[in-house]
Short mmCIF file of C-alpha atoms and ligand atoms in Angstrom, two decimals:
data_model
loop_
_atom_site.label_atom_id
_atom_site.label_comp_id
_atom_site.label_asym_id
_atom_site.label_seq_id
_atom_site.Cartn_x
_atom_site.Cartn_y
_atom_site.Cartn_z
CA UNK A 22 -0.12 -0.15 -0.08
CA UNK A 23 1.32 3.43 -0.99
CA UNK A 24 0.79 6.28 1.54
CA UNK A 25 -1.27 8.03 -1.09
CA UNK A 26 -3.58 5.11 -1.43
CA UNK A 27 -7.19 5.44 0.23
CA UNK A 28 -8.59 2.45 2.25
CA UNK A 29 -9.76 -0.49 -0.06
CA UNK A 30 -12.91 -0.15 -1.70
CA UNK A 31 -12.66 3.73 -1.53
CA UNK A 32 -11.44 6.28 -4.09
CA UNK A 33 -10.73 9.94 -4.49
CA UNK A 34 -12.64 11.90 -7.11
CA UNK A 35 -9.96 14.01 -9.01
CA UNK A 36 -10.19 17.46 -10.02
CA UNK A 37 -10.44 16.24 -13.92
CA UNK A 38 -13.13 13.65 -12.95
CA UNK A 39 -15.39 15.97 -10.57
CA UNK A 40 -16.92 17.81 -13.67
CA UNK A 41 -18.68 14.50 -14.68
CA UNK A 42 -20.02 13.97 -11.10
CA UNK A 43 -20.94 17.49 -10.82
CA UNK A 44 -22.89 16.94 -14.23
CA UNK A 45 -24.70 14.02 -12.68
CA UNK A 46 -25.64 15.60 -9.66
CA UNK A 47 -26.87 18.89 -11.48
CA UNK A 48 -28.94 16.81 -13.97
CA UNK A 49 -30.57 14.83 -11.04
CA UNK A 50 -31.63 18.19 -9.65
CA UNK A 51 -32.76 19.51 -13.05
CA UNK A 52 -35.07 16.39 -13.65
CA UNK A 53 -36.30 15.52 -10.20
CA UNK A 54 -37.47 19.03 -9.74
CA UNK A 55 -39.71 18.72 -13.14
CA UNK A 56 -41.54 16.10 -10.98
CA UNK A 57 -41.77 18.37 -7.96
CA UNK A 58 -38.85 16.53 -5.90
CA UNK A 59 -36.92 18.66 -3.39
CA UNK A 60 -33.55 17.75 -2.06
CA UNK A 61 -33.28 16.34 1.51
CA UNK A 62 -29.79 15.89 3.20
CA UNK A 63 -29.73 13.59 6.15
CA UNK A 64 -26.70 12.40 8.33
CA UNK A 65 -24.01 10.10 6.91
CA UNK A 66 -24.70 7.77 10.20
CA UNK A 67 -27.74 7.14 12.24
CA UNK A 68 -28.75 5.00 15.09
CA UNK A 69 -28.02 1.49 13.99
CA UNK A 70 -31.54 0.59 14.98
CA UNK A 71 -32.84 2.55 11.91
CA UNK A 72 -31.18 0.25 9.29
CA UNK A 73 -31.60 -2.82 11.53
CA UNK A 74 -35.37 -2.29 11.65
CA UNK A 75 -35.83 -0.50 8.61
CA UNK A 76 -33.79 -2.82 6.05
CA UNK A 77 -34.60 -6.03 8.23
CA UNK A 78 -31.97 -7.97 10.30
CA UNK A 79 -32.04 -11.03 7.85
CA UNK A 80 -30.67 -8.81 4.91
CA UNK A 81 -26.83 -9.28 3.71
CA UNK A 82 -26.49 -5.79 4.30
CA UNK A 83 -27.38 -5.72 7.86
CA UNK A 84 -25.81 -8.82 8.75
CA UNK A 85 -22.69 -8.74 6.79
CA UNK A 86 -21.90 -4.98 5.58
CA UNK A 87 -22.49 -2.40 7.97
CA UNK A 88 -19.91 0.03 9.28
CA UNK A 89 -21.08 -0.06 12.96
CA UNK A 90 -19.38 1.96 15.79
CA UNK A 91 -20.23 3.26 19.30
CA UNK A 92 -19.74 6.53 20.00
CA UNK A 93 -18.28 8.37 23.14
CA UNK A 94 -21.73 8.51 24.61
CA UNK A 95 -22.25 4.78 24.29
CA UNK A 96 -24.76 5.04 21.12
CA UNK A 97 -24.49 2.57 18.50
CA UNK A 98 -24.29 4.28 15.15
CA UNK A 99 -23.83 3.22 11.56
CA UNK A 100 -22.44 4.75 8.57
CA UNK A 101 -25.46 4.78 6.09
CA UNK A 102 -25.47 1.82 3.94
CA UNK A 103 -28.14 3.38 1.91
CA UNK A 104 -30.42 6.09 1.86
CA UNK A 105 -34.01 5.08 2.24
CA UNK A 106 -33.95 4.31 6.09
CA UNK A 107 -32.53 7.74 6.96
CA UNK A 108 -34.69 9.62 4.70
CA UNK A 109 -37.91 7.86 6.31
CA UNK A 110 -36.64 8.52 9.65
CA UNK A 111 -36.48 12.16 8.83
CA UNK A 112 -40.09 12.14 7.05
CA UNK A 113 -41.36 10.15 10.07
CA UNK A 114 -41.59 13.57 11.84
CA UNK A 115 -43.97 14.82 9.18
CA UNK A 116 -47.34 14.15 8.10
CA UNK A 117 -46.10 11.33 5.47
CA UNK A 118 -47.22 8.70 8.28
CA UNK A 119 -50.79 10.07 7.92
CA UNK A 120 -50.77 9.37 3.95
CA UNK A 121 -49.64 12.88 2.96
CA UNK A 122 -47.24 12.82 0.11
CA UNK A 123 -43.71 14.01 0.24
CA UNK A 124 -41.27 13.87 -2.77
CA UNK A 125 -37.36 14.17 -1.85
CA UNK A 126 -34.45 13.32 -3.56
CA UNK A 127 -30.99 12.78 -2.02
CA UNK A 128 -27.31 12.51 -3.41
CA UNK A 129 -24.33 11.43 -1.37
CA UNK A 130 -21.73 8.67 -0.05
CA UNK A 131 -23.31 5.28 1.15
CA UNK A 132 -20.81 2.60 2.93
CA UNK A 133 -21.22 -1.25 2.46
CA UNK A 134 -18.29 -3.59 3.59
CA UNK A 135 -18.41 -5.51 0.57
CA UNK A 136 -15.46 -7.29 -1.21
CA UNK A 137 -14.07 -4.57 -3.55
CA UNK A 138 -14.26 -5.09 -7.28
CA UNK A 139 -15.12 -2.86 -10.45
CA UNK A 140 -18.15 -1.19 -9.62
CA UNK A 141 -18.66 -2.59 -6.08
CA UNK A 142 -17.18 -0.06 -3.57
CA UNK A 143 -17.12 0.14 0.29
CA UNK A 144 -17.86 3.76 -0.10
CA UNK A 145 -19.99 4.47 -3.26
CA UNK A 146 -22.38 7.43 -4.22
CA UNK A 147 -26.05 7.36 -4.69
CA UNK A 148 -28.57 9.44 -6.57
CA UNK A 149 -31.84 8.51 -4.87
CA UNK A 150 -35.72 9.49 -4.45
CA UNK A 151 -38.31 8.67 -2.16
CA UNK A 152 -41.87 9.30 -2.72
CA UNK A 153 -43.52 8.68 0.82
CA UNK A 154 -46.96 8.89 2.36
CA UNK A 155 -49.19 7.87 -0.64
CA UNK A 156 -49.85 4.44 -2.28
CA UNK A 157 -50.80 4.11 -5.93
CA UNK A 158 -49.42 1.91 -8.70
CA UNK A 159 -49.31 5.16 -10.99
CA UNK A 160 -47.01 6.73 -8.57
CA UNK A 161 -44.70 3.63 -8.81
CA UNK A 162 -44.91 3.86 -12.63
CA UNK A 163 -44.37 7.78 -12.44
CA UNK A 164 -41.24 7.21 -10.18
CA UNK A 165 -39.84 4.42 -12.64
CA UNK A 166 -40.46 6.99 -15.72
CA UNK A 167 -38.52 9.78 -13.80
CA UNK A 168 -35.73 7.29 -13.46
CA UNK A 169 -35.64 6.61 -17.08
CA UNK A 170 -35.82 10.55 -18.03
CA UNK A 171 -32.74 10.97 -15.89
CA UNK A 172 -30.89 8.26 -17.54
CA UNK A 173 -31.67 9.77 -20.94
CA UNK A 174 -30.66 13.07 -19.54
CA UNK A 175 -27.37 11.71 -18.64
CA UNK A 176 -26.91 10.02 -22.16
CA UNK A 177 -27.28 6.44 -20.90
CA UNK A 178 -28.91 4.16 -23.32
CA UNK A 179 -29.05 0.21 -23.78
CA UNK A 180 -30.02 -0.58 -20.36
CA UNK A 181 -32.97 -3.04 -19.33
CA UNK A 182 -35.63 -2.49 -16.72
CA UNK A 183 -36.55 -5.36 -14.73
CA UNK A 184 -39.90 -5.47 -13.18
CA UNK A 185 -41.63 -7.74 -10.67
CA UNK A 186 -44.10 -7.53 -7.58
CA UNK A 187 -43.49 -8.64 -4.04
CA UNK A 188 -47.06 -8.52 -3.21
CA UNK A 189 -47.98 -7.51 0.51
CA UNK A 190 -47.26 -9.39 3.73
CA UNK A 191 -50.46 -11.47 3.68
CA UNK A 192 -49.56 -12.69 0.15
CA UNK A 193 -46.24 -14.38 1.54
CA UNK A 194 -47.25 -17.21 3.16
CA UNK A 195 -49.05 -18.80 0.29
CA UNK A 196 -46.04 -18.19 -1.94
CA UNK A 197 -43.46 -19.19 0.74
CA UNK A 198 -45.15 -22.61 1.23
CA UNK A 199 -45.06 -23.08 -2.82
CA UNK A 200 -41.14 -22.05 -2.89
CA UNK A 201 -40.68 -24.26 -0.02
CA UNK A 202 -42.39 -27.16 -1.58
CA UNK A 203 -40.31 -26.62 -4.90
CA UNK A 204 -36.99 -26.13 -3.17
CA UNK A 205 -37.03 -28.89 -0.47
CA UNK A 206 -36.06 -31.91 -2.92
CA UNK A 207 -33.20 -29.77 -4.41
CA UNK A 208 -31.71 -27.94 -1.39
CA UNK A 209 -28.91 -30.37 -0.62
CA UNK A 210 -27.38 -29.78 -3.88
CA UNK A 211 -27.49 -26.02 -3.54
CA UNK A 212 -25.12 -23.71 -1.71
CA UNK A 213 -24.28 -23.45 1.95
CA UNK A 214 -25.70 -19.85 1.87
CA UNK A 215 -29.03 -21.20 0.12
CA UNK A 216 -29.43 -23.80 2.70
CA UNK A 217 -29.46 -21.10 5.35
CA UNK A 218 -31.79 -19.08 3.34
CA UNK A 219 -34.07 -22.05 3.18
CA UNK A 220 -34.35 -22.07 6.96
CA UNK A 221 -34.32 -18.44 7.41
CA UNK A 222 -35.89 -16.50 4.47
CA UNK A 223 -36.72 -18.47 1.51
CA UNK A 224 -37.10 -15.61 -0.71
CA UNK A 225 -33.41 -14.80 -0.62
CA UNK A 226 -32.94 -17.87 -2.46
CA UNK A 227 -34.13 -16.42 -5.60
CA UNK A 228 -31.34 -13.65 -5.19
CA UNK A 229 -28.31 -16.43 -5.39
CA UNK A 230 -25.87 -15.74 -8.25
CA UNK A 231 -24.33 -19.18 -7.81
CA UNK A 232 -24.68 -21.03 -11.24
CA UNK A 233 -25.31 -24.43 -9.62
CA UNK A 234 -28.39 -22.84 -7.60
CA UNK A 235 -29.44 -20.67 -10.63
CA UNK A 236 -30.32 -23.85 -12.48
CA UNK A 237 -32.76 -24.78 -9.77
CA UNK A 238 -33.99 -21.34 -9.10
CA UNK A 239 -34.86 -21.08 -12.81
CA UNK A 240 -37.56 -23.59 -12.73
CA UNK A 241 -38.91 -22.28 -9.41
CA UNK A 242 -42.68 -21.39 -9.55
CA UNK A 243 -43.65 -17.80 -9.75
CA UNK A 244 -44.40 -16.45 -6.47
CA UNK A 245 -46.84 -13.68 -7.95
CA UNK A 246 -49.24 -16.65 -9.13
CA UNK A 247 -49.90 -17.14 -5.39
CA UNK A 248 -50.71 -13.51 -4.68
CA UNK A 249 -54.09 -12.00 -3.82
CA UNK A 250 -56.12 -10.51 -6.68
CA UNK A 251 -55.57 -7.32 -5.28
CA UNK A 252 -52.07 -7.49 -5.36
CA UNK A 253 -52.13 -8.88 -8.99
CA UNK A 254 -54.42 -6.07 -10.11
CA UNK A 255 -51.98 -3.39 -8.47
CA UNK A 256 -49.07 -4.77 -10.49
CA UNK A 257 -51.18 -4.96 -13.66
CA UNK A 258 -51.83 -0.99 -13.35
CA UNK A 259 -48.10 -0.42 -12.69
CA UNK A 260 -47.44 -2.28 -16.07
CA UNK A 261 -50.20 -0.72 -17.85
CA UNK A 262 -48.99 2.86 -16.60
CA UNK A 263 -45.65 2.08 -17.96
CA UNK A 264 -46.74 0.78 -21.13
CA UNK A 265 -49.02 4.04 -21.60
CA UNK A 266 -45.82 6.01 -20.96
CA UNK A 267 -43.84 4.10 -23.71
CA UNK A 268 -41.36 2.43 -21.08
CA UNK A 269 -40.23 -0.74 -21.94
CA UNK A 270 -39.79 -3.38 -19.19
CA UNK A 271 -39.18 -7.18 -18.59
CA UNK A 272 -41.05 -8.74 -16.08
CA UNK A 273 -38.52 -11.06 -14.13
CA UNK A 274 -40.30 -13.12 -11.32
CA UNK A 275 -37.08 -14.07 -9.67
CA UNK A 276 -36.52 -10.32 -8.69
CA UNK A 277 -36.84 -9.85 -4.90
CA UNK A 278 -34.15 -7.18 -4.16
CA UNK A 279 -31.92 -7.54 -1.46
CA UNK A 280 -33.76 -5.36 1.33
CA UNK A 281 -36.62 -6.52 3.41
CA UNK A 282 -38.76 -3.68 3.19
CA UNK A 283 -40.28 -3.97 -0.23
CA UNK A 284 -43.89 -4.72 -0.99
CA UNK A 285 -45.69 -4.65 -4.48
CA UNK A 286 -43.56 -3.23 -7.15
CA UNK A 287 -39.56 -3.73 -7.46
CA UNK A 288 -37.39 -2.99 -10.23
CA UNK A 289 -34.00 -2.78 -11.28
CA UNK A 290 -32.20 -1.66 -14.36
CA UNK A 291 -29.12 -3.45 -15.65
CA UNK A 292 -26.69 -2.45 -18.32
CA UNK A 293 -24.33 -4.80 -20.46
CA UNK A 294 -21.47 -2.18 -20.20
CA UNK A 295 -21.08 -2.84 -16.66
CA UNK A 296 -19.54 -6.49 -16.70
CA UNK A 297 -19.98 -8.30 -13.37
CA UNK A 298 -21.81 -5.80 -11.50
CA UNK A 299 -24.99 -5.03 -13.59
CA UNK A 300 -27.39 -3.12 -11.68
CA UNK A 301 -27.04 0.75 -12.22
CA UNK A 302 -30.09 1.41 -10.51
CA UNK A 303 -32.74 -0.39 -8.23
CA UNK A 304 -35.69 0.50 -6.11
CA UNK A 305 -39.49 -0.18 -5.43
CA UNK A 306 -42.47 0.15 -3.21
CA UNK A 307 -41.68 -0.23 0.34
CA UNK A 308 -43.41 -0.20 3.87
CA UNK A 309 -40.45 0.55 6.33
CA UNK A 310 -40.39 0.18 10.14
CA UNK A 311 -38.74 2.64 12.36
CA UNK A 312 -37.53 2.19 15.78
CA UNK A 313 -40.11 2.80 18.23
CA UNK A 314 -42.85 3.01 15.70
CA UNK A 315 -45.62 0.13 15.14
CA UNK A 316 -46.86 1.75 11.88
CA UNK A 317 -44.63 1.50 9.00
CA UNK A 318 -44.03 4.59 6.62
CA UNK A 319 -45.07 3.81 2.99
CA UNK A 320 -43.09 4.93 0.06
CA UNK A 321 -41.46 4.33 -3.17
CA UNK A 322 -38.30 4.95 -4.91
CA UNK A 323 -35.08 4.32 -6.16
CA UNK A 324 -31.26 4.77 -6.11
CA UNK A 325 -28.71 4.79 -8.77
CA UNK A 326 -25.04 4.30 -8.02
CA UNK A 327 -23.14 7.31 -9.52
CA UNK A 328 -19.80 5.00 -10.03
CA UNK A 329 -21.69 2.73 -12.22
CA UNK A 330 -23.45 5.46 -14.07
CA UNK A 331 -20.15 7.06 -14.71
CA UNK A 332 -18.63 3.34 -15.82
CA UNK A 333 -21.75 3.04 -18.14
CA UNK A 334 -21.15 6.41 -19.90
CA UNK A 335 -17.64 5.51 -20.51
CA UNK A 336 -18.47 2.02 -21.76
CA UNK A 337 -20.81 3.91 -24.40
CA UNK A 338 -18.07 6.30 -25.38
CA UNK A 339 -19.72 9.30 -23.86
CA UNK A 340 -16.88 11.85 -23.36
CA UNK A 341 -16.21 12.85 -19.85
CA UNK A 342 -17.00 16.56 -18.98
CA UNK A 343 -13.78 18.45 -18.81
CA UNK A 344 -12.61 20.84 -16.07
CA UNK A 345 -12.65 24.47 -17.00
CA UNK A 346 -9.27 25.65 -18.14
CA UNK A 347 -7.87 29.18 -17.63
CA UNK A 348 -9.13 31.62 -20.08
CA UNK A 349 -5.95 33.77 -19.78
CA UNK A 350 -2.41 33.05 -18.52
CA UNK A 351 -0.34 36.24 -17.55
CA UNK A 352 3.49 36.02 -17.98
CA UNK A 353 5.45 38.37 -16.26
CA UNK A 354 8.84 39.78 -17.29
CA UNK A 355 10.44 41.29 -14.48
CA UNK A 356 9.25 42.32 -10.81
CA UNK A 357 7.29 44.99 -12.08
CA UNK A 358 5.56 43.32 -14.38
CA UNK A 359 4.80 40.55 -11.76
CA UNK A 360 3.54 43.08 -9.28
CA UNK A 361 1.21 44.55 -12.42
CA UNK A 362 -0.06 40.99 -13.13
CA UNK A 363 -0.85 40.13 -9.61
CA UNK A 364 -3.22 43.34 -9.43
CA UNK A 365 -4.42 42.69 -12.76
CA UNK A 366 -5.35 39.06 -12.17
CA UNK A 367 -7.27 40.14 -8.91
CA UNK A 368 -9.59 42.51 -11.12
CA UNK A 369 -10.04 39.84 -14.01
CA UNK A 370 -10.86 37.14 -11.37
CA UNK A 371 -13.58 39.37 -9.83
CA UNK A 372 -14.92 40.18 -13.30
CA UNK A 373 -15.43 36.52 -13.88
CA UNK A 374 -12.45 35.49 -15.90
CA UNK A 375 -10.58 32.48 -15.10
CA UNK A 376 -7.00 33.66 -14.66
CA UNK A 377 -3.61 31.97 -14.07
CA UNK A 378 -0.02 33.21 -13.51
CA UNK A 379 3.13 32.18 -11.77
CA UNK A 380 3.41 34.18 -8.48
CA UNK A 381 7.29 34.23 -8.40
CA UNK A 382 9.64 35.12 -11.04
CA UNK A 383 10.28 32.30 -13.53
CA UNK A 384 11.97 32.37 -17.04
CA UNK A 385 9.67 33.13 -19.61
CA UNK A 386 9.86 29.58 -21.08
CA UNK A 387 8.86 27.99 -17.85
CA UNK A 388 6.01 30.35 -17.53
CA UNK A 389 4.71 29.60 -21.10
CA UNK A 390 5.18 25.76 -20.23
CA UNK A 391 2.80 26.47 -17.41
CA UNK A 392 0.26 28.09 -19.67
CA UNK A 393 0.49 24.97 -21.81
CA UNK A 394 0.18 22.56 -18.88
CA UNK A 395 -2.82 24.55 -17.52
CA UNK A 396 -4.39 24.68 -21.20
CA UNK A 397 -5.13 28.45 -20.90
CA UNK A 398 -6.99 29.69 -23.84
CA UNK A 399 -4.96 32.98 -24.19
CA UNK A 400 -1.88 34.49 -22.84
CA UNK A 401 -0.32 37.83 -22.64
CA UNK A 402 3.49 38.47 -21.87
CA UNK A 403 3.95 41.81 -20.01
CA UNK A 404 7.16 43.39 -19.50
CA UNK A 405 8.61 46.96 -19.21
CA UNK A 406 7.79 48.22 -22.80
CA UNK A 407 3.89 46.85 -22.18
CA UNK A 408 3.70 48.37 -18.97
CA UNK A 409 4.83 51.89 -20.53
CA UNK A 410 2.67 51.45 -23.53
CA UNK A 411 -0.44 50.34 -21.51
CA UNK A 412 -0.69 47.82 -24.52
CA UNK A 413 0.20 43.93 -25.12
CA UNK A 414 -0.34 41.09 -27.77
CA UNK A 415 -3.05 38.72 -26.69
CA UNK A 416 -2.04 35.27 -28.06
CA UNK A 417 -4.70 32.68 -28.84
CA UNK A 418 -2.94 29.43 -27.65
CA UNK A 419 -4.71 27.10 -30.11
CA UNK A 420 -3.85 28.91 -33.29
CA UNK A 421 -1.11 31.05 -32.26
CA UNK A 422 -2.60 34.36 -33.73
CA UNK A 423 -2.09 37.61 -32.03
CA UNK A 424 -4.08 40.83 -31.42
CA UNK A 425 -3.18 43.96 -29.73
CA UNK A 426 -5.03 44.85 -26.61
CA UNK A 427 -5.16 47.57 -24.06
CA UNK A 428 -4.16 46.50 -20.63
CA UNK A 429 -7.57 47.76 -19.00
CA UNK A 430 -10.07 45.63 -17.46
CA UNK A 431 -12.71 46.74 -19.94
CA UNK A 432 -10.60 46.06 -23.10
CA UNK A 433 -9.53 42.49 -21.76
CA UNK A 434 -13.19 41.67 -20.95
CA UNK A 435 -14.35 42.81 -24.39
CA UNK A 436 -11.90 40.46 -25.89
CA UNK A 437 -12.40 37.34 -23.59
CA UNK A 438 -15.94 37.49 -22.44
P1 HAM B 10 -29.69 -1.11 -3.68
O1 HAM B 10 -30.09 -1.77 -5.02
O2 HAM B 10 -28.91 -1.71 -2.74
O3 HAM B 10 -30.91 -0.16 -3.36
O4 HAM B 10 -28.66 0.13 -4.37
C1 HAM B 10 -28.92 0.85 -5.41
C2 HAM B 10 -27.87 0.98 -6.28
O5 HAM B 10 -26.69 1.48 -5.72
C3 HAM B 10 -27.38 -0.26 -7.13
O6 HAM B 10 -28.24 -0.47 -8.13
C4 HAM B 10 -26.02 0.02 -7.43
O7 HAM B 10 -26.00 0.97 -8.71
C5 HAM B 10 -25.60 0.85 -6.36
N1 HAM B 10 -24.70 0.39 -5.37
C6 HAM B 10 -25.10 -0.60 -4.36
N2 HAM B 10 -23.78 -1.18 -3.85
C7 HAM B 10 -23.02 -0.75 -4.37
C8 HAM B 10 -21.75 -0.97 -3.99
N3 HAM B 10 -21.17 -1.74 -3.13
N4 HAM B 10 -20.81 -0.11 -4.90
C9 HAM B 10 -21.02 0.85 -5.88
N5 HAM B 10 -22.46 0.88 -6.27
C10 HAM B 10 -23.25 0.34 -5.33
C11 HAM B 10 -30.98 0.83 -2.36
O8 HAM B 10 -30.00 1.11 -1.77
C12 HAM B 10 -32.33 1.12 -1.93
N6 HAM B 10 -32.22 2.17 -1.02
C13 HAM B 10 -33.28 1.81 -3.09
C14 HAM B 10 -34.56 2.45 -2.90
C15 HAM B 10 -34.77 3.55 -2.65
N7 HAM B 10 -35.58 1.47 -2.84
C16 HAM B 10 -36.49 2.28 -2.35
N8 HAM B 10 -36.17 3.52 -2.47
#
């Protein structure tokens, strides 16, 4: 490990990468506001119970991946592994619990102690939205449509939207029974995790990625066949609304999602450009329990992984956004010129012109090397004669053409803005 390397599964976002990140964030703010969503910023850590209760103690995230610590006051706190539980903790102080609709989005780092790989990080970033308070299949469809709108805006195409229904709690016993009957004769040949899931939470088996297990899972009954007519109708309405909005989807009966709070609609978007980690975004409708509450908070939402969105843009050949380079480089010949340029640079920057210069005496050759390295659009060399005449040559660095300009703020602004 070199001393400049951050901990495994984390990365620095460098100045040359930041413009693409800002673009993804700005686009999210723009698109989500079209649908009436406002930004909510919650703490990076929450009481551990918020996630244990909210996501479910049997989920991989809660069982194996949380970064939990005790603070000096003896409280158990956890770095947020996802955004939904914290957002609902915040909204539980509003009338969302009484069925009043709240539309929020969030952007920020999440933390999961997973085995790092391409597209699988321990600190990663999500752009997410939650629509809390109301229950309606049309809302679920609108939420998915907004995600698709956002992906179009950030130039991501070629993804597949997988859709399924988890039904509601009262639908589950009959479906679980059918799954149990199906898996029982196969379970000995399945992986150890699946054997455990068979005992503790049979739905999780449907999530298994092991090739051997997949062969069995692919022939499992469709759990939705055992759901109530009401739940089937709910799902049908989601599908119809998506079709009406022209959104293509594939129904995937094995899609259960990794968190326990989901009911009714669940969805995941995958992209072939990602290789192993195929989900760029996922979400669904949920009923989330909070500590010290006996009533779940209802909502629908999704989160997209920013690292994965960037990987897909790269795979699609979308050019990254570039940092803004200086508009003008001021080169100084001598101490008087340097003092003049320092004062001029302050005025230019206040006028909104990105200006660069060396703040110490250097040879002209070395200063022009800096201008090239910084990719300045224009340069001006100022020495005694320029100071005397009040004029200098403005050089266009890309085609080397030159033009005489007066060294006043007004004239420079006219030339450069
Ligand atoms: P999730 O499927 O766990 O859902 O995560 C959403 C997205 O975050 C994934 O599709 C992926 O793009 C990204 N992601 C997850 N884990 C990692 C990781 N270790 N490294 C890089 N990217 C990752 C949720 O988090 C739910 N809270 C979504 C939701 C919102 N459901 C309802 N509302």
